[in-house]
PDB file of C-alpha atoms in Angstrom:
ATOM      1  CA  LYS A   1     -49.073 -32.694 -87.296  1.00  0.00           C
ATOM      2  CA  VAL A   2     -46.787 -34.534 -89.032  1.00  0.00           C
ATOM      3  CA  ARG A   3     -47.754 -37.515 -86.999  1.00  0.00           C
ATOM      4  CA  TRP A   4     -52.103 -36.598 -87.709  1.00  0.00           C
ATOM      5  CA  GLU A   5     -50.527 -37.004 -91.442  1.00  0.00           C
ATOM      6  CA  ALA A   6     -50.375 -40.742 -91.255  1.00  0.00           C
ATOM      7  CA  CYS A   7     -52.774 -41.345 -88.092  1.00  0.00           C
ATOM      8  CA  PRO A   8     -55.328 -42.994 -89.446  1.00  0.00           C
ATOM      9  CA  LYS A   9     -57.875 -41.394 -87.039  1.00  0.00           C
ATOM     10  CA  CYS A  10     -56.889 -38.423 -87.838  1.00  0.00           C
ATOM     11  CA  GLN A  11     -57.570 -38.837 -90.966  1.00  0.00           C
ATOM     12  CA  ASN A  12     -60.867 -40.515 -91.312  1.00  0.00           C
ATOM     13  CA  ARG A  13     -62.276 -37.290 -88.315  1.00  0.00           C
ATOM     14  CA  MET A  14     -60.244 -34.804 -91.534  1.00  0.00           C
ATOM     15  CA  LYS A  15     -63.106 -37.320 -93.676  1.00  0.00           C
ATOM     16  CA  THR A  16     -65.461 -37.253 -92.363  1.00  0.00           C
ATOM     17  CA  ASN A  17     -65.771 -33.437 -91.136  1.00  0.00           C
ATOM     18  CA  GLU A  18     -64.605 -32.474 -94.709  1.00  0.00           C
ATOM     19  CA  LEU A  19     -61.574 -30.586 -93.307  1.00  0.00           C
ATOM     20  CA  HIS A  20     -59.364 -30.006 -96.199  1.00  0.00           C
ATOM     21  CA  ASP A  21     -55.589 -31.068 -93.793  1.00  0.00           C
ATOM     22  CA  GLU A  22     -54.093 -30.676 -91.066  1.00  0.00           C
ATOM     23  CA  HIS A  23     -54.082 -27.527 -89.754  1.00  0.00           C
ATOM     24  CA  GLU A  24     -57.808 -27.646 -90.306  1.00  0.00           C
ATOM     25  CA  LEU A  25     -58.490 -30.759 -88.191  1.00  0.00           C
ATOM     26  CA  GLN A  26     -56.286 -28.449 -85.195  1.00  0.00           C
ATOM     27  CA  SER A  27     -58.891 -25.572 -85.193  1.00  0.00           C
ATOM     28  CA  TRP A  28     -61.379 -28.367 -85.205  1.00  0.00           C
ATOM     29  CA  PHE A  29     -60.413 -29.711 -81.908  1.00  0.00           C
ATOM     30  CA  ILE A  30     -59.854 -26.436 -80.613  1.00  0.00           C
ATOM     31  CA  SER A  31     -63.853 -25.946 -81.896  1.00  0.00           C
ATOM     32  CA  GLU A  32     -64.641 -28.183 -80.069  1.00  0.00           C
ATOM     33  CA  ILE A  33     -62.186 -27.868 -76.400  1.00  0.00           C
ATOM     34  CA  GLY A  34     -63.715 -24.477 -76.160  1.00  0.00           C
ATOM     35  CA  SER A  35     -67.700 -25.560 -76.452  1.00  0.00           C
ATOM     36  CA  PHE A  36     -66.589 -27.255 -74.161  1.00  0.00           C
ATOM     37  CA  LEU A  37     -64.982 -25.343 -71.780  1.00  0.00           C
ATOM     38  CA  ALA A  38     -67.564 -21.932 -72.629  1.00  0.00           C
ATOM     39  CA  SER A  39     -70.165 -25.368 -71.676  1.00  0.00           C
ATOM     40  CA  HIS A  40     -68.189 -25.132 -67.911  1.00  0.00           C
ATOM     41  CA  ASP A  41     -68.025 -21.462 -68.310  1.00  0.00           C
ATOM     42  CA  ARG A  42     -64.791 -21.615 -68.671  1.00  0.00           C
ATOM     43  CA  LYS A  43     -62.138 -19.509 -71.451  1.00  0.00           C
ATOM     44  CA  LEU A  44     -59.835 -20.879 -74.080  1.00  0.00           C
ATOM     45  CA  ILE A  45     -56.092 -19.549 -73.907  1.00  0.00           C
ATOM     46  CA  GLY A  46     -54.104 -22.013 -76.865  1.00  0.00           C
ATOM     47  CA  TRP A  47     -50.553 -20.829 -77.213  1.00  0.00           C
ATOM     48  CA  ASP A  48     -49.992 -19.023 -80.740  1.00  0.00           C
ATOM     49  CA  GLU A  49     -50.159 -22.079 -83.190  1.00  0.00           C
ATOM     50  CA  ILE A  50     -54.622 -21.758 -82.868  1.00  0.00           C
ATOM     51  CA  LEU A  51     -54.051 -19.133 -85.001  1.00  0.00           C
ATOM     52  CA  GLU A  52     -53.258 -21.714 -87.171  1.00  0.00           C
ATOM     53  CA  GLY A  53     -56.334 -22.592 -88.821  1.00  0.00           C
ATOM     54  CA  GLY A  54     -58.578 -20.541 -87.443  1.00  0.00           C
ATOM     55  CA  LEU A  55     -59.310 -19.164 -84.296  1.00  0.00           C
ATOM     56  CA  PRO A  56     -61.713 -20.340 -82.308  1.00  0.00           C
ATOM     57  CA  ASP A  57     -65.348 -17.617 -80.895  1.00  0.00           C
ATOM     58  CA  GLY A  58     -62.813 -16.804 -78.041  1.00  0.00           C
ATOM     59  CA  ALA A  59     -59.942 -17.646 -77.232  1.00  0.00           C
ATOM     60  CA  THR A  60     -57.303 -15.493 -75.962  1.00  0.00           C
ATOM     61  CA  VAL A  61     -53.663 -16.117 -77.312  1.00  0.00           C
ATOM     62  CA  GLN A  62     -50.653 -16.744 -75.869  1.00  0.00           C
ATOM     63  CA  SER A  63     -48.433 -15.712 -78.238  1.00  0.00           C
ATOM     64  CA  TRP A  64     -44.372 -17.116 -77.153  1.00  0.00           C
ATOM     65  CA  ARG A  65     -43.153 -17.266 -80.745  1.00  0.00           C
ATOM     66  CA  GLY A  66     -42.279 -13.348 -80.700  1.00  0.00           C
ATOM     67  CA  MET A  67     -45.225 -10.544 -81.251  1.00  0.00           C
ATOM     68  CA  ASP A  68     -46.214 -11.440 -84.188  1.00  0.00           C
ATOM     69  CA  GLY A  69     -49.265 -14.027 -82.075  1.00  0.00           C
ATOM     70  CA  GLY A  70     -50.143 -11.366 -80.653  1.00  0.00           C
ATOM     71  CA  ARG A  71     -50.712  -8.855 -82.924  1.00  0.00           C
ATOM     72  CA  ASN A  72     -52.520 -11.478 -84.763  1.00  0.00           C
ATOM     73  CA  ALA A  73     -55.044 -12.407 -83.080  1.00  0.00           C
ATOM     74  CA  VAL A  74     -55.555  -8.446 -82.094  1.00  0.00           C
ATOM     75  CA  ALA A  75     -56.144  -7.915 -85.519  1.00  0.00           C
ATOM     76  CA  MET A  76     -58.699 -10.049 -85.572  1.00  0.00           C
ATOM     77  CA  GLY A  77     -60.388  -8.763 -82.200  1.00  0.00           C
ATOM     78  CA  ARG A  78     -59.315 -11.184 -79.632  1.00  0.00           C
ATOM     79  CA  ASN A  79     -57.343 -11.020 -76.481  1.00  0.00           C
ATOM     80  CA  ALA A  80     -53.550 -11.546 -75.616  1.00  0.00           C
ATOM     81  CA  ILE A  81     -50.413 -12.827 -73.459  1.00  0.00           C
ATOM     82  CA  MET A  82     -47.360 -12.165 -74.193  1.00  0.00           C
ATOM     83  CA  SER A  83     -45.006 -14.100 -73.054  1.00  0.00           C
ATOM     84  CA  PRO A  84     -42.358 -14.893 -76.168  1.00  0.00           C
ATOM     85  CA  THR A  85     -39.659 -16.317 -76.003  1.00  0.00           C
ATOM     86  CA  SER A  86     -36.872 -13.761 -76.093  1.00  0.00           C
ATOM     87  CA  HIS A  87     -37.693 -12.101 -72.865  1.00  0.00           C
ATOM     88  CA  CYS A  88     -40.001 -14.523 -70.447  1.00  0.00           C
ATOM     89  CA  TYR A  89     -38.494 -17.829 -70.926  1.00  0.00           C
ATOM     90  CA  PHE A  90     -37.682 -18.354 -67.624  1.00  0.00           C
ATOM     91  CA  ASP A  91     -35.280 -22.327 -68.862  1.00  0.00           C
ATOM     92  CA  TYR A  92     -33.376 -20.645 -71.145  1.00  0.00           C
ATOM     93  CA  PRO A  93     -29.709 -19.415 -69.800  1.00  0.00           C
ATOM     94  CA  ILE A  94     -29.541 -16.177 -67.987  1.00  0.00           C
ATOM     95  CA  GLU A  95     -26.510 -16.107 -70.951  1.00  0.00           C
ATOM     96  CA  SER A  96     -29.924 -15.902 -72.727  1.00  0.00           C
ATOM     97  CA  ILE A  97     -32.362 -13.919 -71.677  1.00  0.00           C
ATOM     98  CA  ASP A  98     -30.487 -12.395 -68.687  1.00  0.00           C
ATOM     99  CA  LEU A  99     -32.157  -9.338 -65.906  1.00  0.00           C
ATOM    100  CA  GLU A 100     -31.892  -6.566 -68.404  1.00  0.00           C
ATOM    101  CA  GLN A 101     -33.760  -7.557 -70.633  1.00  0.00           C
ATOM    102  CA  VAL A 102     -36.355  -9.063 -68.625  1.00  0.00           C
ATOM    103  CA  TYR A 103     -36.861  -5.488 -67.336  1.00  0.00           C
ATOM    104  CA  GLY A 104     -37.106  -4.021 -70.823  1.00  0.00           C
ATOM    105  CA  PHE A 105     -39.772  -6.453 -71.602  1.00  0.00           C
ATOM    106  CA  GLU A 106     -42.741  -4.613 -73.166  1.00  0.00           C
ATOM    107  CA  PRO A 107     -45.800  -6.501 -72.823  1.00  0.00           C
ATOM    108  CA  GLU A 108     -47.762  -4.461 -75.406  1.00  0.00           C
ATOM    109  CA  PRO A 109     -46.028  -3.244 -78.332  1.00  0.00           C
ATOM    110  CA  GLU A 110     -45.872   0.269 -79.063  1.00  0.00           C
ATOM    111  CA  ASP A 111     -48.040  -0.545 -82.272  1.00  0.00           C
ATOM    112  CA  LEU A 112     -51.652  -2.169 -80.597  1.00  0.00           C
ATOM    113  CA  ALA A 113     -50.844   0.739 -77.285  1.00  0.00           C
ATOM    114  CA  GLY A 114     -55.065   1.266 -76.269  1.00  0.00           C
ATOM    115  CA  SER A 115     -56.484  -1.070 -77.761  1.00  0.00           C
ATOM    116  CA  GLY A 116     -57.638  -3.569 -74.635  1.00  0.00           C
ATOM    117  CA  ARG A 117     -56.783  -7.210 -76.146  1.00  0.00           C
ATOM    118  CA  ILE A 118     -53.449  -7.246 -74.401  1.00  0.00           C
ATOM    119  CA  LEU A 119     -53.855  -8.853 -71.294  1.00  0.00           C
ATOM    120  CA  GLY A 120     -50.296  -8.343 -69.984  1.00  0.00           C
ATOM    121  CA  GLY A 121     -47.374 -11.213 -69.918  1.00  0.00           C
ATOM    122  CA  GLU A 122     -46.522 -14.712 -68.560  1.00  0.00           C
ATOM    123  CA  CYS A 123     -42.909 -16.091 -68.011  1.00  0.00           C
ATOM    124  CA  ASN A 124     -42.251 -19.480 -68.195  1.00  0.00           C
ATOM    125  CA  MET A 125     -40.178 -22.118 -66.796  1.00  0.00           C
ATOM    126  CA  TRP A 126     -39.857 -25.063 -67.684  1.00  0.00           C
ATOM    127  CA  THR A 127     -38.768 -27.528 -64.763  1.00  0.00           C
ATOM    128  CA  GLU A 128     -37.767 -30.920 -66.968  1.00  0.00           C
ATOM    129  CA  ARG A 129     -34.862 -27.941 -68.506  1.00  0.00           C
ATOM    130  CA  ALA A 130     -33.620 -27.522 -66.470  1.00  0.00           C
ATOM    131  CA  PRO A 131     -32.209 -29.432 -63.457  1.00  0.00           C
ATOM    132  CA  GLN A 132     -34.307 -29.058 -60.406  1.00  0.00           C
ATOM    133  CA  ASP A 133     -31.687 -26.688 -58.767  1.00  0.00           C
ATOM    134  CA  LEU A 134     -31.371 -24.392 -60.757  1.00  0.00           C
ATOM    135  CA  VAL A 135     -35.050 -23.419 -60.947  1.00  0.00           C
ATOM    136  CA  ASP A 136     -34.671 -20.722 -58.075  1.00  0.00           C
ATOM    137  CA  SER A 137     -31.477 -19.241 -59.360  1.00  0.00           C
ATOM    138  CA  LYS A 138     -33.133 -19.427 -62.815  1.00  0.00           C
ATOM    139  CA  VAL A 139     -36.018 -17.978 -61.742  1.00  0.00           C
ATOM    140  CA  PHE A 140     -34.848 -15.126 -58.905  1.00  0.00           C
ATOM    141  CA  PRO A 141     -34.539 -12.554 -59.691  1.00  0.00           C
ATOM    142  CA  ARG A 142     -35.460 -12.424 -63.369  1.00  0.00           C
ATOM    143  CA  MET A 143     -39.204 -12.981 -61.799  1.00  0.00           C
ATOM    144  CA  VAL A 144     -38.951  -9.329 -59.840  1.00  0.00           C
ATOM    145  CA  ALA A 145     -38.090  -7.549 -62.797  1.00  0.00           C
ATOM    146  CA  MET A 146     -40.587  -9.239 -64.829  1.00  0.00           C
ATOM    147  CA  SER A 147     -43.709  -8.458 -62.396  1.00  0.00           C
ATOM    148  CA  GLU A 148     -42.092  -4.698 -62.257  1.00  0.00           C
ATOM    149  CA  VAL A 149     -42.190  -5.687 -65.670  1.00  0.00           C
ATOM    150  CA  LEU A 150     -45.936  -6.485 -65.835  1.00  0.00           C
ATOM    151  CA  TRP A 151     -47.630  -4.716 -62.691  1.00  0.00           C
ATOM    152  CA  GLY A 152     -45.595  -0.829 -62.640  1.00  0.00           C
ATOM    153  CA  ALA A 153     -45.857   1.841 -65.051  1.00  0.00           C
ATOM    154  CA  LYS A 154     -44.286   1.708 -67.649  1.00  0.00           C
ATOM    155  CA  GLN A 155     -43.565   5.761 -67.789  1.00  0.00           C
ATOM    156  CA  LYS A 156     -41.925   4.882 -64.585  1.00  0.00           C
ATOM    157  CA  ARG A 157     -39.713   2.453 -65.096  1.00  0.00           C
ATOM    158  CA  ASN A 158     -36.395   2.935 -64.835  1.00  0.00           C
ATOM    159  CA  TRP A 159     -33.134   0.465 -65.344  1.00  0.00           C
ATOM    160  CA  TYR A 160     -30.856   2.523 -63.114  1.00  0.00           C
ATOM    161  CA  ASP A 161     -32.937   3.336 -60.675  1.00  0.00           C
ATOM    162  CA  PHE A 162     -34.403  -0.294 -61.028  1.00  0.00           C
ATOM    163  CA  GLN A 163     -29.937  -1.927 -60.045  1.00  0.00           C
ATOM    164  CA  GLN A 164     -30.350   0.034 -56.749  1.00  0.00           C
ATOM    165  CA  ARG A 165     -33.300  -1.309 -55.469  1.00  0.00           C
ATOM    166  CA  MET A 166     -32.530  -4.767 -56.312  1.00  0.00           C
ATOM    167  CA  GLY A 167     -29.494  -4.786 -53.886  1.00  0.00           C
ATOM    168  CA  TRP A 168     -32.016  -5.016 -50.847  1.00  0.00           C
ATOM    169  CA  HIS A 169     -34.279  -8.131 -52.772  1.00  0.00           C
ATOM    170  CA  TYR A 170     -30.137  -9.765 -53.390  1.00  0.00           C
ATOM    171  CA  HIS A 171     -30.448  -9.353 -49.877  1.00  0.00           C
ATOM    172  CA  ARG A 172     -34.542 -11.265 -49.403  1.00  0.00           C
ATOM    173  CA  LEU A 173     -33.259 -13.898 -52.022  1.00  0.00           C
ATOM    174  CA  ASP A 174     -30.535 -15.150 -50.613  1.00  0.00           C
ATOM    175  CA  ALA A 175     -32.492 -15.099 -47.484  1.00  0.00           C
TER     176      ALA A 175
END
């Protein structure tokens, strides 16, 4: 948005549409994109920045800067996908987000349980930040843990049992 402050086209669009700041400009643009997608039977999903300046109708929030983006979306009656950097960014070093941390991720926090608005989670692997020869080792085995978190029953999750099962997965991953 810093660039938009100095951009004559952006400033003109703000003036034409009576937008007060760059946050409203972003919201206007996201709304335009949302309308375009809806006209093509598609739905808008946006990183949690789309909450800044007003959330367009029907938009789903991808909460990456912690869980608050998802909480805010649910409070507004919108859906959310949880992918906080603390648990879901597999381009981060294993030392930062290890297997146990991924396995401990809870995409639907207690205060939002039963809302029906948390669609699930997502793990991210931004390959431009990782040497290509390390991508597989960054994704696996964390993807195995995330799969169980997102597709398994929360009540059945057990770290000790998971560690035991990982022995079998390590043989498959080595192959």
